[in-house]
Coordinates of C-alpha atoms in Angstrom, one line a residue:
M10 CA -9.4 -9.2 38.6
S11 CA -11.8 -6.9 36.9
T12 CA -10.6 -4.1 34.7
T13 CA -12.3 -0.9 33.9
R14 CA -13.1 -0.6 30.2
R15 CA -11.6 2.5 28.7
P16 CA -14.2 4.7 26.9
R17 CA -14.1 4.6 23.1
F18 CA -12.2 7.3 21.4
A19 CA -15.4 8.8 20.0
T20 CA -16.8 9.2 23.5
R21 CA -13.6 10.7 24.8
A22 CA -13.5 13.1 21.9
L23 CA -17.1 14.0 22.5
L24 CA -16.5 14.8 26.1
L25 CA -13.4 16.8 25.2
H26 CA -15.3 18.6 22.5
L27 CA -18.2 19.5 24.8
A28 CA -15.8 20.6 27.6
T29 CA -13.9 22.8 25.1
V30 CA -17.1 24.4 23.8
A31 CA -18.5 24.8 27.4
L32 CA -15.2 26.5 28.4
V33 CA -15.3 28.8 25.4
V34 CA -19.0 29.6 26.0
A35 CA -18.3 30.3 29.7
L36 CA -15.4 32.5 28.8
C37 CA -17.3 34.4 26.2
T38 CA -20.3 34.8 28.6
G39 CA -18.1 36.1 31.3
I40 CA -16.4 38.6 29.0
Y41 CA -19.8 39.7 27.6
L42 CA -21.3 40.0 31.0
A43 CA -18.4 42.1 32.3
L44 CA -18.7 44.3 29.2
A45 CA -22.5 44.6 29.8
V46 CA -22.0 45.6 33.4
Q47 CA -19.4 48.1 32.5
Q48 CA -21.7 49.5 29.8
L49 CA -24.6 49.8 32.3
R50 CA -22.4 51.5 34.8
A51 CA -21.1 53.9 32.2
E52 CA -24.7 54.6 31.0
A53 CA -25.8 55.3 34.6
E54 CA -22.9 57.6 35.3
S55 CA -23.4 59.4 32.0
T56 CA -27.1 59.9 32.7
A57 CA -26.5 61.2 36.2
L58 CA -23.9 63.6 34.9
G59 CA -26.2 64.9 32.2
I60 CA -29.0 65.5 34.7
A61 CA -26.7 67.2 37.1
R62 CA -25.3 69.5 34.4
T63 CA -28.7 70.4 33.2
L64 CA -29.9 71.2 36.7
A65 CA -26.8 73.1 37.6
E66 CA -27.3 75.4 34.6
D67 CA -30.9 76.1 35.6
P68 CA -31.2 79.9 36.2
Q69 CA -33.5 79.6 39.1
V70 CA -31.2 77.0 40.8
R71 CA -28.2 79.2 40.2
S72 CA -29.8 82.3 41.6
E73 CA -31.2 80.6 44.6
V74 CA -28.0 78.8 45.5
A75 CA -26.0 82.0 45.0
R76 CA -28.4 83.9 47.2
I77 CA -28.3 81.4 50.0
S78 CA -24.5 81.1 49.8
A79 CA -24.1 84.9 50.0
E80 CA -26.1 85.0 53.3
S81 CA -24.0 84.9 56.4
D82 CA -26.5 83.1 58.5
R83 CA -27.1 79.3 58.3
P84 CA -30.0 78.5 55.9
D85 CA -33.4 77.9 57.5
A86 CA -34.2 74.2 57.0
E87 CA -38.0 74.7 57.4
A88 CA -38.0 77.3 54.7
L89 CA -35.8 75.1 52.5
R90 CA -38.2 72.1 52.8
S91 CA -40.9 74.1 51.1
G92 CA -38.6 76.2 49.0
P93 CA -38.2 76.2 45.2
L94 CA -35.0 74.2 45.2
Q95 CA -36.7 71.3 47.0
R96 CA -39.6 71.4 44.6
I97 CA -37.3 71.4 41.6
A98 CA -35.1 68.6 42.9
M99 CA -38.1 66.3 43.7
S100 CA -39.6 67.0 40.3
V101 CA -36.4 66.1 38.5
A102 CA -36.0 62.9 40.6
E103 CA -39.5 61.8 39.9
R104 CA -39.2 62.4 36.2
T105 CA -35.8 60.6 35.8
D106 CA -36.3 57.8 38.3
A107 CA -33.1 59.0 40.1
L108 CA -32.4 57.7 43.6
F109 CA -31.8 61.3 44.7
V110 CA -31.2 64.8 43.5
V111 CA -29.3 66.8 46.1
I112 CA -28.5 70.6 46.0
T113 CA -25.9 72.1 48.4
D114 CA -24.4 75.5 49.1
E115 CA -20.8 76.3 49.2
D116 CA -20.5 74.9 52.8
G117 CA -21.9 71.5 51.8
I118 CA -25.2 72.1 53.5
R119 CA -28.1 70.3 51.9
L120 CA -30.6 72.8 50.3
A121 CA -32.6 70.0 48.7
H122 CA -32.8 66.3 49.5
P123 CA -35.2 63.3 49.0
T124 CA -35.4 63.0 52.8
S125 CA -36.7 66.3 54.0
E126 CA -35.4 65.7 57.5
R127 CA -31.8 65.8 56.2
I128 CA -32.2 69.3 54.7
G129 CA -30.0 71.8 56.4
E130 CA -27.3 69.1 57.2
V131 CA -23.9 68.8 55.7
V132 CA -23.6 66.1 53.0
S133 CA -22.0 62.8 54.0
T134 CA -19.7 62.6 50.9
P135 CA -16.7 64.9 50.0
F136 CA -17.6 68.1 48.2
A137 CA -14.3 70.1 48.2
A138 CA -13.3 69.0 44.7
V139 CA -16.7 70.1 43.3
L140 CA -16.5 73.5 44.9
A141 CA -13.1 73.8 43.4
G142 CA -14.8 73.8 40.0
N143 CA -14.5 70.1 39.1
E144 CA -17.1 67.6 38.0
V145 CA -17.0 64.3 39.9
V146 CA -18.5 61.0 38.6
D147 CA -18.2 58.0 40.8
W148 CA -19.8 55.2 42.7
Q149 CA -20.1 56.2 46.3
T150 CA -22.0 55.1 49.4
G151 CA -24.0 57.8 51.2
T152 CA -27.0 58.0 53.5
L153 CA -29.2 56.4 50.8
G154 CA -26.8 53.6 50.0
E155 CA -24.4 52.9 47.2
S156 CA -25.2 54.6 44.0
A157 CA -23.8 55.9 40.7
R158 CA -23.6 59.6 41.3
A159 CA -22.4 62.7 39.4
K160 CA -21.6 66.0 41.2
V161 CA -21.5 69.3 39.2
P162 CA -20.7 72.7 40.6
V163 CA -23.4 75.4 40.7
R164 CA -21.9 78.8 39.6
D165 CA -23.1 82.3 40.3
A166 CA -23.3 85.0 37.7
A167 CA -19.6 85.6 37.9
G168 CA -18.9 81.9 37.3
V169 CA -17.7 81.2 40.8
P170 CA -18.8 77.9 42.3
V171 CA -21.2 78.5 45.1
G172 CA -22.7 75.1 45.5
E173 CA -23.2 71.7 43.9
V174 CA -25.8 69.5 42.4
S175 CA -25.5 65.7 43.1
V176 CA -27.6 63.2 41.1
G177 CA -27.5 59.5 41.9
F178 CA -29.0 56.2 40.6
E179 CA -29.4 53.2 42.8
R180 CA -27.3 50.1 42.0
T181 CA -30.4 47.8 41.7
G182 CA -31.9 50.2 39.2
V183 CA -28.8 50.4 37.2
F184 CA -28.7 46.6 36.8
D185 CA -32.4 46.1 36.1
D186 CA -31.5 45.0 32.6
L187 CA -29.1 42.3 33.7
P188 CA -31.7 39.5 34.3
P189 CA -33.1 39.5 30.7
L190 CA -29.6 39.9 29.4
L191 CA -28.4 36.9 31.4
T192 CA -31.4 35.0 30.1
V193 CA -30.4 35.8 26.5
I194 CA -26.8 34.8 27.3
G195 CA -27.9 31.5 28.9
V196 CA -30.2 30.6 25.9
S197 CA -27.3 31.5 23.5
A198 CA -24.9 29.4 25.5
A199 CA -27.3 26.4 25.6
A200 CA -27.9 26.7 21.9
A201 CA -24.2 26.8 21.3
L202 CA -23.7 23.6 23.3
A203 CA -26.6 21.9 21.6
L204 CA -25.2 22.9 18.2
A205 CA -21.7 21.7 19.2
L206 CA -23.2 18.3 20.4
L207 CA -25.1 17.9 17.1
T208 CA -22.1 18.8 15.0
F209 CA -19.9 16.3 16.9
L210 CA -22.4 13.6 16.6
L211 CA -22.5 14.1 12.8
L212 CA -18.7 14.3 12.7
R213 CA -18.4 11.1 14.8
R214 CA -20.8 9.3 12.4
R215 CA -18.8 10.4 9.4
W216 CA -15.5 9.6 11.1
E217 CA -16.6 6.1 12.1
R218 CA -17.9 5.5 8.6
L219 CA -14.6 6.6 7.0
T220 CA -12.5 4.6 9.5
L221 CA -14.9 1.6 9.5
G222 CA -15.3 2.0 13.2
V223 CA -11.6 1.4 13.9
Q224 CA -10.3 3.3 16.9
P225 CA -7.0 5.4 16.7
E226 CA -5.2 2.8 18.9
E227 CA -6.2 0.1 16.5
L228 CA -5.2 2.3 13.5
V229 CA -1.7 2.6 15.0
A230 CA -1.5 -1.2 15.4
L231 CA -2.8 -1.6 11.9
V232 CA -0.1 0.7 10.5
Q233 CA 2.6 -1.2 12.4
N234 CA 1.3 -4.6 11.4
Q235 CA 0.9 -3.5 7.8
T236 CA 4.4 -2.2 7.6
A237 CA 5.8 -5.3 9.2
V238 CA 3.8 -7.7 7.0
L239 CA 4.2 -5.8 3.7
N240 CA 7.9 -5.4 4.1
G241 CA 8.4 -8.9 5.5
V242 CA 7.1 -10.9 2.5
D243 CA 8.5 -11.5 -0.9
D244 CA 5.2 -11.3 -2.6
G245 CA 4.0 -8.0 -4.1
V246 CA 0.8 -6.4 -2.6
L247 CA -1.1 -3.8 -4.5
A248 CA -4.3 -2.5 -2.8
I249 CA -6.8 -0.6 -5.0
D250 CA -9.8 1.2 -3.5
A251 CA -13.3 1.2 -4.9
N252 CA -12.4 4.2 -7.2
G253 CA -9.5 2.4 -8.8
V254 CA -6.8 4.4 -6.9
V255 CA -3.8 2.6 -5.5
R256 CA -3.7 2.9 -1.7
V257 CA -1.0 0.4 -0.7
S258 CA 2.0 -0.8 -2.6
N259 CA 4.9 -2.6 -1.0
A260 CA 8.5 -2.6 -2.2
A261 CA 8.1 -6.0 -3.8
A262 CA 5.2 -4.9 -6.0
D263 CA 7.0 -1.7 -7.0
R264 CA 10.1 -3.8 -8.0
M265 CA 8.2 -6.5 -9.9
L266 CA 5.8 -4.2 -11.7
G267 CA 8.3 -1.4 -12.3
L268 CA 6.3 1.2 -10.3
D269 CA 7.6 4.5 -8.9
A270 CA 5.6 6.0 -6.1
P271 CA 2.2 4.6 -7.2
I272 CA 0.3 5.3 -4.0
G273 CA -2.5 7.9 -4.6
Q274 CA -2.5 7.4 -8.4
P275 CA -5.2 5.8 -10.4
L276 CA -4.4 2.3 -11.5
A277 CA -5.1 3.2 -15.1
D278 CA -2.4 5.9 -15.1
L279 CA 0.4 3.6 -14.0
G280 CA 1.1 2.2 -17.5
L281 CA 0.8 -1.4 -16.4
P282 CA 0.5 -4.2 -18.9
S283 CA -3.1 -5.0 -19.9
A284 CA -2.9 -8.4 -18.3
V285 CA -2.1 -6.8 -14.9
S286 CA -4.8 -4.1 -15.3
E287 CA -7.5 -6.6 -16.3
T288 CA -6.7 -9.0 -13.5
A289 CA -6.7 -6.1 -10.9
A290 CA -10.0 -4.9 -12.2
R291 CA -11.8 -8.2 -11.6
D292 CA -12.6 -9.8 -8.3
G293 CA -11.2 -13.3 -7.9
A294 CA -9.3 -13.2 -11.2
R295 CA -6.0 -15.1 -11.6
S296 CA -3.6 -15.0 -14.4
S297 CA 0.1 -15.1 -15.3
T298 CA 2.1 -12.7 -17.4
V299 CA 5.7 -11.6 -18.2
V300 CA 6.8 -8.2 -17.0
A301 CA 10.4 -7.0 -17.6
G302 CA 11.5 -10.6 -18.2
R303 CA 9.9 -11.9 -15.0
V304 CA 7.1 -14.5 -14.9
L305 CA 4.5 -13.1 -12.6
Y306 CA 1.5 -14.9 -11.1
L307 CA -1.4 -12.5 -10.4
D308 CA -4.2 -13.1 -7.9
S309 CA -6.9 -10.5 -7.4
R310 CA -9.0 -10.7 -4.2
P311 CA -12.0 -8.5 -3.1
V312 CA -11.8 -6.6 0.2
V313 CA -15.1 -6.4 2.1
R314 CA -15.8 -5.2 5.7
D315 CA -19.3 -5.3 7.2
D316 CA -20.8 -6.2 3.8
R317 CA -19.3 -3.0 2.3
P318 CA -16.9 -3.5 -0.7
L319 CA -13.7 -1.5 -0.1
G320 CA -11.8 -2.4 -3.3
R321 CA -9.4 -5.2 -4.2
V322 CA -5.9 -6.5 -3.3
L323 CA -3.7 -7.7 -6.1
I324 CA -1.1 -10.3 -5.0
V325 CA 1.9 -10.5 -7.3
R326 CA 4.2 -13.5 -7.0
D327 CA 7.4 -14.0 -9.0
R328 CA 7.5 -17.5 -10.5
T329 CA 10.5 -16.9 -12.8
D330 CA 12.9 -19.1 -10.9
L331 CA 10.3 -21.8 -10.2
I332 CA 9.4 -22.0 -13.9
A333 CA 13.0 -22.0 -15.0
L334 CA 13.7 -24.8 -12.5
T335 CA 10.7 -26.7 -13.9
E336 CA 12.1 -26.3 -17.4
R337 CA 15.5 -27.7 -16.3
L338 CA 13.9 -30.5 -14.4
E339 CA 11.9 -31.3 -17.5
S340 CA 15.1 -31.5 -19.4
V341 CA 16.6 -33.8 -16.8
R342 CA 13.5 -36.0 -16.9
A343 CA 13.8 -36.3 -20.7
V344 CA 17.5 -37.3 -20.4
T345 CA 16.6 -39.8 -17.7
A346 CA 13.9 -41.3 -19.9
A347 CA 16.4 -41.6 -22.7
L348 CA 18.9 -43.3 -20.4
R349 CA 16.1 -45.7 -19.3
V350 CA 15.4 -46.5 -23.0
Q351 CA 19.1 -47.1 -23.5
R352 CA 19.2 -49.4 -20.6
H353 CA 16.3 -51.5 -21.8
E354 CA 17.7 -51.6 -25.3
F355 CA 21.1 -52.6 -24.1
A356 CA 19.6 -55.3 -21.9
N357 CA 17.6 -56.7 -24.8
R358 CA 20.7 -56.7 -27.1
M359 CA 22.8 -58.5 -24.4
H360 CA 20.0 -61.1 -24.1
V361 CA 20.2 -61.7 -27.9
A362 CA 24.0 -61.9 -27.8
A363 CA 23.9 -64.3 -24.9
G364 CA 21.3 -66.5 -26.7
L365 CA 23.4 -66.7 -29.8
I366 CA 26.4 -67.8 -27.7
D367 CA 24.4 -70.4 -25.8
A368 CA 23.2 -71.8 -29.1
D369 CA 26.9 -72.1 -30.2
R370 CA 26.3 -69.6 -33.0
I371 CA 29.5 -67.8 -32.3
S372 CA 29.8 -66.3 -35.7
D373 CA 26.3 -64.9 -35.6
A374 CA 27.0 -63.5 -32.1
R375 CA 30.3 -61.9 -33.4
A376 CA 28.5 -60.4 -36.4
F377 CA 25.7 -59.1 -34.1
L378 CA 28.1 -57.4 -31.7
G379 CA 30.0 -55.9 -34.6
E380 CA 26.8 -54.4 -36.0
L381 CA 26.1 -52.9 -32.5
V382 CA 29.5 -51.4 -32.4
A383 CA 29.0 -49.8 -35.8
R384 CA 25.5 -48.6 -35.2
G385 CA 25.9 -47.3 -31.6
S386 CA 24.3 -48.1 -28.3
V387 CA 20.8 -47.0 -29.0
A388 CA 19.2 -46.0 -32.3
F389 CA 17.4 -42.7 -31.4
P390 CA 14.4 -42.0 -33.7
V391 CA 16.1 -38.7 -34.8
A392 CA 17.2 -38.4 -38.4
G393 CA 20.5 -36.7 -38.8
L394 CA 21.5 -37.0 -35.1
D395 CA 25.0 -38.2 -36.2
L396 CA 25.7 -34.7 -37.4
L397 CA 26.1 -33.6 -33.8
S398 CA 29.2 -34.8 -32.0
D399 CA 28.5 -33.1 -28.7
P400 CA 27.4 -35.8 -26.2
F401 CA 25.0 -33.6 -24.4
L402 CA 23.2 -32.5 -27.5
H403 CA 23.2 -36.0 -28.8
S404 CA 21.6 -37.5 -25.7
F405 CA 19.2 -34.5 -25.2
L406 CA 17.9 -34.4 -28.7
G407 CA 17.7 -38.2 -28.7
A408 CA 15.5 -38.1 -25.6
K409 CA 13.4 -35.4 -27.2
G410 CA 13.1 -37.5 -30.3
I411 CA 11.8 -40.4 -28.3
E412 CA 9.1 -38.1 -26.6
A413 CA 8.2 -36.7 -30.0
S414 CA 7.8 -40.1 -31.6
E415 CA 5.5 -41.2 -28.8
R416 CA 3.2 -38.3 -29.9
G417 CA 3.4 -39.1 -33.5
V418 CA 6.0 -36.4 -34.5
A419 CA 9.3 -37.1 -36.2
L420 CA 12.2 -35.1 -34.9
R421 CA 15.1 -34.5 -37.4
I422 CA 18.3 -32.6 -37.5
A423 CA 18.8 -30.2 -40.3
E424 CA 21.6 -31.1 -42.8
E425 CA 23.3 -27.7 -42.4
S426 CA 23.8 -28.3 -38.7
Q427 CA 27.5 -28.0 -37.6
L428 CA 29.0 -27.5 -34.1
I429 CA 32.7 -27.4 -33.3
G430 CA 33.3 -27.6 -29.6
T431 CA 31.2 -28.9 -26.7
V432 CA 28.3 -27.4 -24.8
E433 CA 29.2 -25.8 -21.5
E434 CA 26.0 -24.2 -20.3
A435 CA 23.9 -27.3 -20.4
E436 CA 21.1 -26.0 -18.2
D437 CA 20.5 -22.9 -20.2
V438 CA 20.7 -24.8 -23.5
A439 CA 18.3 -27.5 -22.2
A440 CA 15.9 -24.8 -21.0
V441 CA 15.8 -22.8 -24.2
L442 CA 16.1 -25.6 -26.8
G443 CA 13.8 -27.9 -24.8
N444 CA 11.2 -25.2 -24.6
L445 CA 11.3 -24.6 -28.4
I446 CA 11.2 -28.3 -29.2
D447 CA 8.3 -28.9 -26.9
N448 CA 6.3 -26.0 -28.3
A449 CA 7.1 -27.2 -31.8
V450 CA 5.9 -30.8 -31.1
T451 CA 2.7 -29.4 -29.6
A452 CA 2.2 -27.2 -32.7
A453 CA 2.9 -30.2 -35.0
V454 CA 0.4 -32.4 -33.2
A455 CA -2.3 -29.7 -33.4
G456 CA -1.5 -28.7 -36.9
P457 CA -3.3 -29.7 -40.1
R458 CA -0.3 -31.1 -42.0
S459 CA 0.8 -34.7 -42.3
P460 CA 3.3 -36.1 -41.7
R461 CA 4.1 -34.3 -38.6
W462 CA 7.7 -33.2 -38.1
V463 CA 10.0 -30.9 -36.2
E464 CA 13.4 -29.8 -37.6
V465 CA 16.2 -28.5 -35.5
A466 CA 19.3 -26.8 -36.8
V467 CA 22.4 -26.4 -34.6
L468 CA 25.2 -24.1 -35.5
G469 CA 28.3 -22.8 -33.7
D470 CA 29.3 -19.1 -34.0
G471 CA 32.5 -18.8 -32.0
D472 CA 31.5 -19.4 -28.4
A473 CA 27.8 -18.9 -29.1
L474 CA 25.3 -21.6 -29.9
V475 CA 22.7 -20.8 -32.5
V476 CA 19.6 -23.0 -32.8
T477 CA 16.6 -22.8 -35.1
V478 CA 13.4 -24.9 -34.7
A479 CA 10.8 -25.3 -37.4
D480 CA 7.6 -27.5 -37.3
S481 CA 4.8 -28.6 -39.5
G482 CA 2.1 -26.8 -37.4
A483 CA -0.2 -24.0 -38.4
G484 CA 2.2 -21.2 -37.4
F485 CA 1.4 -18.0 -35.5
G486 CA -0.7 -16.4 -38.2
R487 CA -0.6 -12.6 -37.9
E488 CA 0.1 -12.5 -34.2
D489 CA 3.7 -12.4 -33.0
P490 CA 3.6 -13.6 -29.3
L491 CA 6.9 -12.0 -28.6
E492 CA 5.6 -8.6 -29.7
L493 CA 2.4 -9.1 -27.8
H494 CA 4.4 -9.8 -24.6
E495 CA 6.6 -6.8 -25.2
R496 CA 3.4 -4.7 -25.2
G497 CA 2.2 -6.5 -22.1
T498 CA -0.8 -8.3 -23.7
Q499 CA -1.6 -12.0 -23.7
P500 CA -1.5 -13.9 -27.0
D501 CA -4.7 -15.0 -28.6
R502 CA -5.8 -18.4 -27.4
R503 CA -5.9 -19.6 -31.0
S504 CA -2.1 -19.2 -31.2
E505 CA -1.4 -21.1 -28.0
S506 CA -1.2 -24.4 -29.9
T507 CA 1.5 -23.1 -32.3
A508 CA 5.2 -23.5 -32.0
G509 CA 5.6 -20.5 -29.7
G510 CA 2.4 -21.0 -27.8
D511 CA 2.1 -22.4 -24.4
A512 CA 4.9 -24.3 -22.8
V513 CA 4.4 -23.3 -19.2
H514 CA 1.2 -24.6 -17.7
G515 CA -1.1 -23.1 -20.4
H516 CA -0.2 -19.5 -19.8
G517 CA 1.8 -18.7 -23.0
L518 CA 5.0 -17.9 -21.1
G519 CA 7.4 -20.3 -22.7
L520 CA 8.8 -18.0 -25.4
P521 CA 9.3 -14.9 -23.2
L522 CA 11.0 -17.0 -20.5
A523 CA 13.3 -18.7 -23.1
R524 CA 14.1 -15.3 -24.5
E525 CA 14.9 -13.9 -21.1
I526 CA 17.4 -16.8 -20.5
A527 CA 19.0 -16.1 -23.9
R528 CA 19.3 -12.4 -23.3
R529 CA 20.8 -13.1 -19.9
T530 CA 23.7 -14.7 -21.7
G531 CA 24.1 -11.8 -24.1
G532 CA 22.1 -13.5 -26.8
D533 CA 18.5 -13.3 -27.9
L534 CA 15.5 -15.2 -29.2
W535 CA 13.5 -14.2 -32.2
I536 CA 10.9 -15.4 -34.7
I537 CA 12.3 -15.9 -38.2
D538 CA 9.0 -16.9 -39.8
T539 CA 5.5 -16.9 -38.3
G540 CA 4.4 -19.8 -40.6
G541 CA 3.2 -20.3 -44.2
D542 CA 1.7 -22.9 -46.5
A543 CA 4.7 -25.2 -46.4
H544 CA 5.6 -25.2 -42.8
G545 CA 4.8 -23.7 -39.4
A546 CA 6.7 -21.2 -37.3
V547 CA 10.5 -20.9 -37.4
I548 CA 12.1 -19.6 -34.3
A549 CA 15.8 -19.0 -33.6
A550 CA 17.8 -18.5 -30.4
R551 CA 21.4 -17.4 -29.8
L552 CA 23.1 -18.4 -26.5
C553 CA 26.4 -16.6 -26.0
G554 CA 29.2 -18.4 -24.1
A555 CA 27.4 -21.8 -24.3
V556 CA 30.2 -23.5 -26.4
S557 CA 33.8 -24.1 -25.5
G558 CA 36.7 -26.2 -26.8
I559 CA 36.9 -24.2 -30.0
P560 CA 40.2 -24.8 -31.8
T561 CA 42.4 -21.7 -32.1
P562 CA 43.4 -20.9 -35.7
P563 CA 47.2 -21.1 -36.2
K564 CA 49.1 -17.8 -36.3
E565 CA 50.4 -16.6 -39.6
T566 CA 54.2 -16.6 -39.9
A567 CA 56.0 -13.9 -41.7

């Protein structure tokens, strides 16, 4: 089944535009033409009235009409045809191009007429109103056809009407000026239509350039689809035009970037962190940053239609939960690795004990097992680990010690470490402490000092856990990465190998993320020392509510 293709909106608008202009031109032409006809009629009537008044005031006409009207006999037609009134009337008609100039007496008998045969007859149109002293201007039809005529009374010396003068102009003569007037009107109307057509063609070209050729029906669908898509995704979408002005921003982008009604504002005026502004300003750029405690992944993509650059779209993805989960999984992996080492070590020791028993060296086997009981199941390569009685911290730091030793770094527990109670929030502690230790190990490996070491101090403060991590790396130098992230800028690449540098896929987000976790518990994370000649950076973190089982002090008795 074939369907008729609907004309494009531009074509429909053009036809409507032209129809509207044509209707307006036709209406104006009709009104102008009516006014012109009315003006021509008024001019003809005014001219006829002026001639009739002038002729009625002529002394010879007045005296002759008064004389004839005073006679009791009917006027002699033959005498009138060659009389002075006929000569005067014909002369006036010839000079003024009037259709007729008629003079009558008080009885309506023609004393002068263009057709001499009708002289002496009564006029065919009413004359009573004129003989009553009134001037009559009208369009009437007489023996010579329809004409614009004016009738003026002729008065005697006493001012009494004794006759009339009637002057008329033929209809065709009155409207002789209409054809050229109509020509001018037609040319003007055609010029108006042509101008309207040209104007609309220019407007349509401008319109299609601004709308990229998209029709209104498609624009409606685009708006509906855009609303559904932008509000139906968790990612933030920020569209910036070629002039750097924000044109689209969904609720997710406003929430993640902390924006308030950004649409229509220049991107530079929104106060965004420099990492966000720099990424949005470059096509195809990708980066990560921390904004308001959230780890955001930024992806800038160019928008091009018909080889015409329209701007860029910045995709904002919240990766905070994913990175936090990665940190926790990393902690679990470390503990799992430590348990695997313990299993291998325990199996090896059981083989030794079994070999001693098989060799009937019972006393040696007994002494070996006694030594294992006294030393523990696995000897983690962490000096001072026995200072911590909490089983989670013991295993976790032991696993971290094994990983550090594999990289040539010695992990040790500070002598002032002391913790009363047990760790409750193991995930938060593992995320924050593991992040700090991993960064410190990386800094020690990249640092200039030897031997390479990382020192961890663990202290209890009520239900809060306070940890400090120091290393033998090069330190931060003059740049404080936490302050840089507070200002929304990325740390210098030279500091990414330090203790606070890069713990999350090379984007320098470890410290801000760890600090966000600490602040979420009511604590904080801060830099005690950015590094010096004797050691690298020293970082501390406080996790509130992370310790339980604290003994209650006895009440004092009176």
